[in-house]
DNA sequence: TACGCAAGATTTATCGTTAAATCTTCGGCA
DNA sequence: TGCCGAAGATTTAACGATAAATCTTGCGTA
């Protein structure tokens, strides 16, 4: 492997001059710079990022830690972030934590964090106490809904508002008994499932509709397969609904299949709404009515918070909540085109 | 940040002894080992992976480079590989190349490759000449279908066989005019789209059915949205078919939507088969008939090839082709339950 | 003439770890 | 008694880069 000192020797200059050239520093003469660049080209030299990092601390790499690569939401998130970083010359590497507390902790170990200039963490397994204990010396931005200590920078969606919007829409479209798929009524700390169930229950309450625990279909992995089975089981078990709010689009896809399994038609027998507005949701048959969480804005905000910390390690923590909007498609009946949509 | 020498000082031993303890080397006394571990715990010391890598060359990290995080195939691939590596104590980081030649080249730069002990590359933008030019000093396994120089280790699917299986099944189920969505009849070098179109045309030819260029619906990004639009446009333009082989499940999802847009029912008017057996394919309505490429085996093989290179840098290149199998679901008519399926 | 200063280049000292060689002990055995 | 070898620990010298300080010129100006 070619090193900087070999380049230096071949160009007849010092190692430091090569370093100066490659880092675009101004204290090099034009002819020297040219000669160094020629030699670099000729020998096929490339910088050793490991050595640079050890000495300078900078890596040009941002880490993104997600629970599962194969949940579509995270794939889309990773893709968006990667594209947003590319023009800045930084690049993104993504790790999967498997949604387990141990592996999230391991991903957050100093050893692993050191590898990055900054980290975006989409945590689901860690609790408040874990996060309280950790004092990373790398800029971190948390993405997601779980409760976190104040000192963390954080971006999250308007979960309660969005869920209420979705549920209100189901109600306006004529649904009276609306289940929440993947909802959770209580938990030690707020998380995605509780926030979204909260919006659901607010909407029902306001409309004077029932929101009894029997309407909550709990999930644990939020996979399509789990959601499908849970819906089919619930219907088989006698659950009667004419509307369903799925806490994510991923589980809404499972719900579509599960309702079909149970012989129910969407939207004729049961209307359905999701949350996340995945890329695929538009292309389901029928198209999925859902909540758009404003992905581009959330990504931009997350990166802004990260950059702010990179520039100023003492930057005070910010807490950003994204704007949500309702996207109406075929899984709900177009009953209320006359009345203006709120939000 | 706590360093090894601080631990050493606090424990009253040399830095090397701390290193020996942490790396489980046997030349440390039991009591010394215990004392060092206590101090490590007490100070919250964690190893600096950057320094270790610089000195020893080992990182414990495998890199996976994929074109797009948000194509479901790659999300599933990344997830499987990550899970397969976890028990070995290695971990996976994933990078997105954006399917562009430049960014694939940049991801393959020495500088970036050095960061990993080994790399799995799912390349689509690079051509034979690019790969010929590159001489990485890190073990690499190529995943995918493009032509590659012999010296690379490589795992790919049984594209031609699988596509023929899928098309034959469409024929057995009564389809006579079968389009190939995302197919490509010729290209400078073999790639996914040409291999899969080849299986399609073989099946048609053998059955004495037409496989004229008019039945080829080309795609460039292989996204759901592109596929949907292409199908709708083709049908609007007068294409009449009773069967469609989509080169990936992802584009099959788009086809389902596009056919629906055009007022055609699946499988009643047009039967549809895909390729990849994505997790979601089973849960579409109707379920997608597709080719299963044996993901677990492919992942295991890819990692075996990587390990082989890690253990022996001179290991001769291997070229593994996965076994495929037909998965019959609702997008094809169950016409031929009597006749045994081949393969 | 002499001084100061900027530009261009080099020297020195690390960053935190590990490979390899070296140094102590001390028990066993001739 | 004296020598050998194993076990346990230390010393030395890097890995490849960069920050900071230092060293040359050469030119403008007093």
XYZ file of C-alpha atoms in Angstrom, chain B residues 40-258:
219
model
C -11.278 -1.012 33.130
C -14.745 -1.286 34.589
C -14.117 1.469 37.089
C -12.773 3.985 34.593
C -15.258 2.987 31.918
C -12.471 2.367 29.494
C -13.303 1.308 25.952
C -10.870 0.425 23.250
C -10.144 2.884 20.488
C -10.945 0.912 17.372
C -9.274 3.455 15.158
C -5.930 3.008 16.863
C -6.305 -0.735 16.915
C -7.071 -0.764 13.242
C -4.127 1.429 12.388
C -1.747 -0.804 14.261
C -3.172 -4.256 13.683
C -5.145 -3.856 10.499
C -8.177 -5.628 11.908
C -11.493 -3.885 12.336
C -14.135 -6.515 12.973
C -16.292 -4.725 10.437
C -17.635 -5.885 7.133
C -18.911 -3.347 4.630
C -21.881 -3.889 2.372
C -22.298 -1.545 -0.558
C -25.701 -1.467 -2.198
C -27.221 0.760 -4.865
C -30.304 1.844 -2.931
C -31.410 1.373 0.639
C -34.989 1.880 -0.374
C -35.238 -0.939 -2.857
C -36.723 -3.623 -0.693
C -34.422 -6.286 -2.000
C -31.380 -4.526 -0.611
C -33.000 -3.797 2.728
C -33.737 -7.465 3.156
C -30.284 -8.434 1.996
C -28.645 -6.060 4.456
C -30.806 -7.303 7.253
C -29.999 -10.935 6.587
C -26.290 -10.323 6.336
C -26.265 -8.236 9.466
C -28.016 -10.977 11.405
C -25.688 -13.624 10.039
C -22.620 -11.689 11.141
C -23.821 -10.736 14.602
C -23.224 -14.117 16.259
C -19.628 -14.098 15.013
C -18.951 -10.827 16.738
C -18.430 -9.028 13.470
C -20.629 -6.230 12.508
C -21.943 -4.903 9.300
C -22.070 -1.381 8.044
C -23.964 -0.565 4.918
C -23.293 2.146 2.380
C -25.458 3.364 -0.451
C -23.853 3.990 -3.803
C -26.892 5.494 -5.453
C -26.454 3.111 -8.386
C -24.132 5.588 -10.004
C -20.823 4.562 -11.428
C -18.991 7.467 -9.842
C -20.272 6.737 -6.402
C -19.645 3.048 -6.711
C -16.101 3.841 -7.713
C -15.760 6.187 -4.784
C -17.136 3.559 -2.431
C -14.536 1.203 -3.836
C -11.677 3.632 -3.407
C -8.806 2.274 -1.406
C -9.489 4.864 1.219
C -12.970 3.611 1.847
C -12.207 -0.065 1.493
C -9.451 0.176 4.070
C -12.088 0.794 6.655
C -13.323 -2.765 6.447
C -11.910 -6.223 6.937
C -13.940 -7.313 3.971
C -16.502 -5.931 1.563
C -19.651 -7.281 -0.019
C -20.423 -5.303 -3.126
C -23.694 -5.257 -4.913
C -22.634 -3.301 -7.947
C -24.854 -2.206 -10.774
C -23.159 0.847 -12.202
C -19.657 -0.476 -12.705
C -18.666 -2.158 -15.891
C -16.151 -4.832 -16.636
C -13.437 -2.282 -17.375
C -13.901 -0.522 -14.044
C -13.665 -3.756 -12.146
C -10.689 -4.787 -14.211
C -8.876 -1.616 -13.259
C -9.484 -1.910 -9.547
C -7.119 -3.983 -7.479
C -8.451 -3.785 -3.965
C -6.288 -5.126 -1.180
C -9.323 -5.982 0.879
C -11.266 -9.222 0.439
C -14.287 -8.585 -1.743
C -17.255 -10.663 -2.717
C -19.436 -9.424 -5.538
C -23.149 -9.967 -5.296
C -25.152 -9.683 -8.425
C -25.363 -10.280 -12.060
C -23.139 -7.965 -13.966
C -20.154 -9.397 -15.766
C -17.014 -9.366 -13.654
C -13.391 -10.315 -14.174
C -12.589 -13.879 -13.157
C -10.357 -12.942 -10.292
C -13.305 -11.737 -8.195
C -15.181 -13.974 -5.808
C -18.808 -13.875 -6.605
C -22.306 -15.034 -5.674
C -25.242 -14.685 -7.960
C -28.729 -16.021 -8.503
C -29.919 -18.500 -11.040
C -31.398 -15.717 -13.120
C -31.974 -17.470 -16.382
C -33.315 -20.628 -14.797
C -35.550 -18.716 -12.432
C -36.970 -16.487 -15.123
C -37.658 -19.488 -17.285
C -39.417 -21.213 -14.381
C -41.602 -18.189 -13.806
C -42.455 -17.777 -17.469
C -43.113 -21.476 -17.929
C -45.502 -21.318 -15.045
C -47.368 -18.429 -16.647
C -47.606 -20.490 -19.819
C -48.860 -23.556 -17.982
C -51.485 -21.393 -16.360
C -52.802 -20.477 -19.747
C -51.055 -17.261 -20.688
C -50.205 -16.879 -24.367
C -48.960 -13.375 -24.770
C -46.489 -12.666 -21.993
C -44.630 -9.389 -21.601
C -41.412 -8.972 -19.691
C -41.425 -5.896 -17.485
C -37.975 -4.437 -16.970
C -36.415 -6.813 -19.461
C -33.555 -5.879 -21.722
C -32.796 -7.891 -24.844
C -29.241 -6.811 -25.387
C -26.560 -5.004 -23.469
C -22.788 -4.660 -23.757
C -22.429 -6.953 -20.760
C -24.842 -9.332 -19.048
C -26.753 -7.777 -16.208
C -29.813 -8.621 -14.174
C -32.248 -7.330 -16.776
C -30.704 -9.213 -19.689
C -30.288 -12.496 -17.788
C -33.870 -12.470 -16.681
C -35.166 -11.499 -20.108
C -33.202 -14.408 -21.466
C -35.027 -16.919 -19.273
C -38.286 -15.349 -20.384
C -37.481 -15.675 -24.082
C -36.205 -19.240 -23.650
C -39.493 -20.288 -22.108
C -41.543 -18.582 -24.790
C -39.435 -19.993 -27.559
C -39.674 -23.503 -26.218
C -43.451 -23.166 -26.023
C -43.612 -21.759 -29.510
C -45.010 -18.466 -28.271
C -44.107 -14.995 -29.550
C -41.358 -13.110 -27.795
C -41.158 -10.067 -30.001
C -39.516 -6.843 -28.851
C -42.954 -5.305 -28.458
C -43.420 -7.481 -25.401
C -40.391 -5.997 -23.695
C -41.186 -3.072 -21.411
C -37.854 -1.495 -20.513
C -37.120 0.204 -17.217
C -34.178 2.151 -15.902
C -34.592 2.581 -12.151
C -36.663 -0.529 -11.408
C -38.695 1.429 -8.909
C -42.331 0.715 -8.170
C -43.410 4.084 -9.499
C -41.503 3.720 -12.744
C -42.889 0.235 -13.293
C -46.420 1.345 -12.637
C -46.204 4.190 -15.105
C -44.521 2.024 -17.713
C -47.198 -0.631 -17.519
C -50.043 1.827 -17.651
C -48.436 3.560 -20.631
C -47.814 0.309 -22.455
C -51.394 -0.861 -22.036
C -52.737 2.548 -23.023
C -50.504 2.305 -26.045
C -52.294 -0.821 -27.167
C -50.187 -3.589 -25.695
C -52.356 -6.646 -25.299
C -51.125 -9.349 -22.970
C -52.545 -12.045 -20.751
C -49.367 -12.588 -18.816
C -46.474 -10.542 -17.492
C -43.130 -11.525 -16.068
C -41.705 -8.746 -13.942
C -37.938 -8.973 -13.562
C -38.157 -8.124 -9.857
C -40.864 -8.263 -7.229
C -40.402 -4.552 -6.762
C -41.455 -3.853 -10.328
C -44.159 -6.517 -10.039
C -45.693 -4.388 -7.297
C -45.695 -1.480 -9.706
C -47.202 -3.740 -12.358
C -50.064 -4.685 -10.062
C -50.886 -1.024 -9.657
C -50.345 -0.213 -13.337
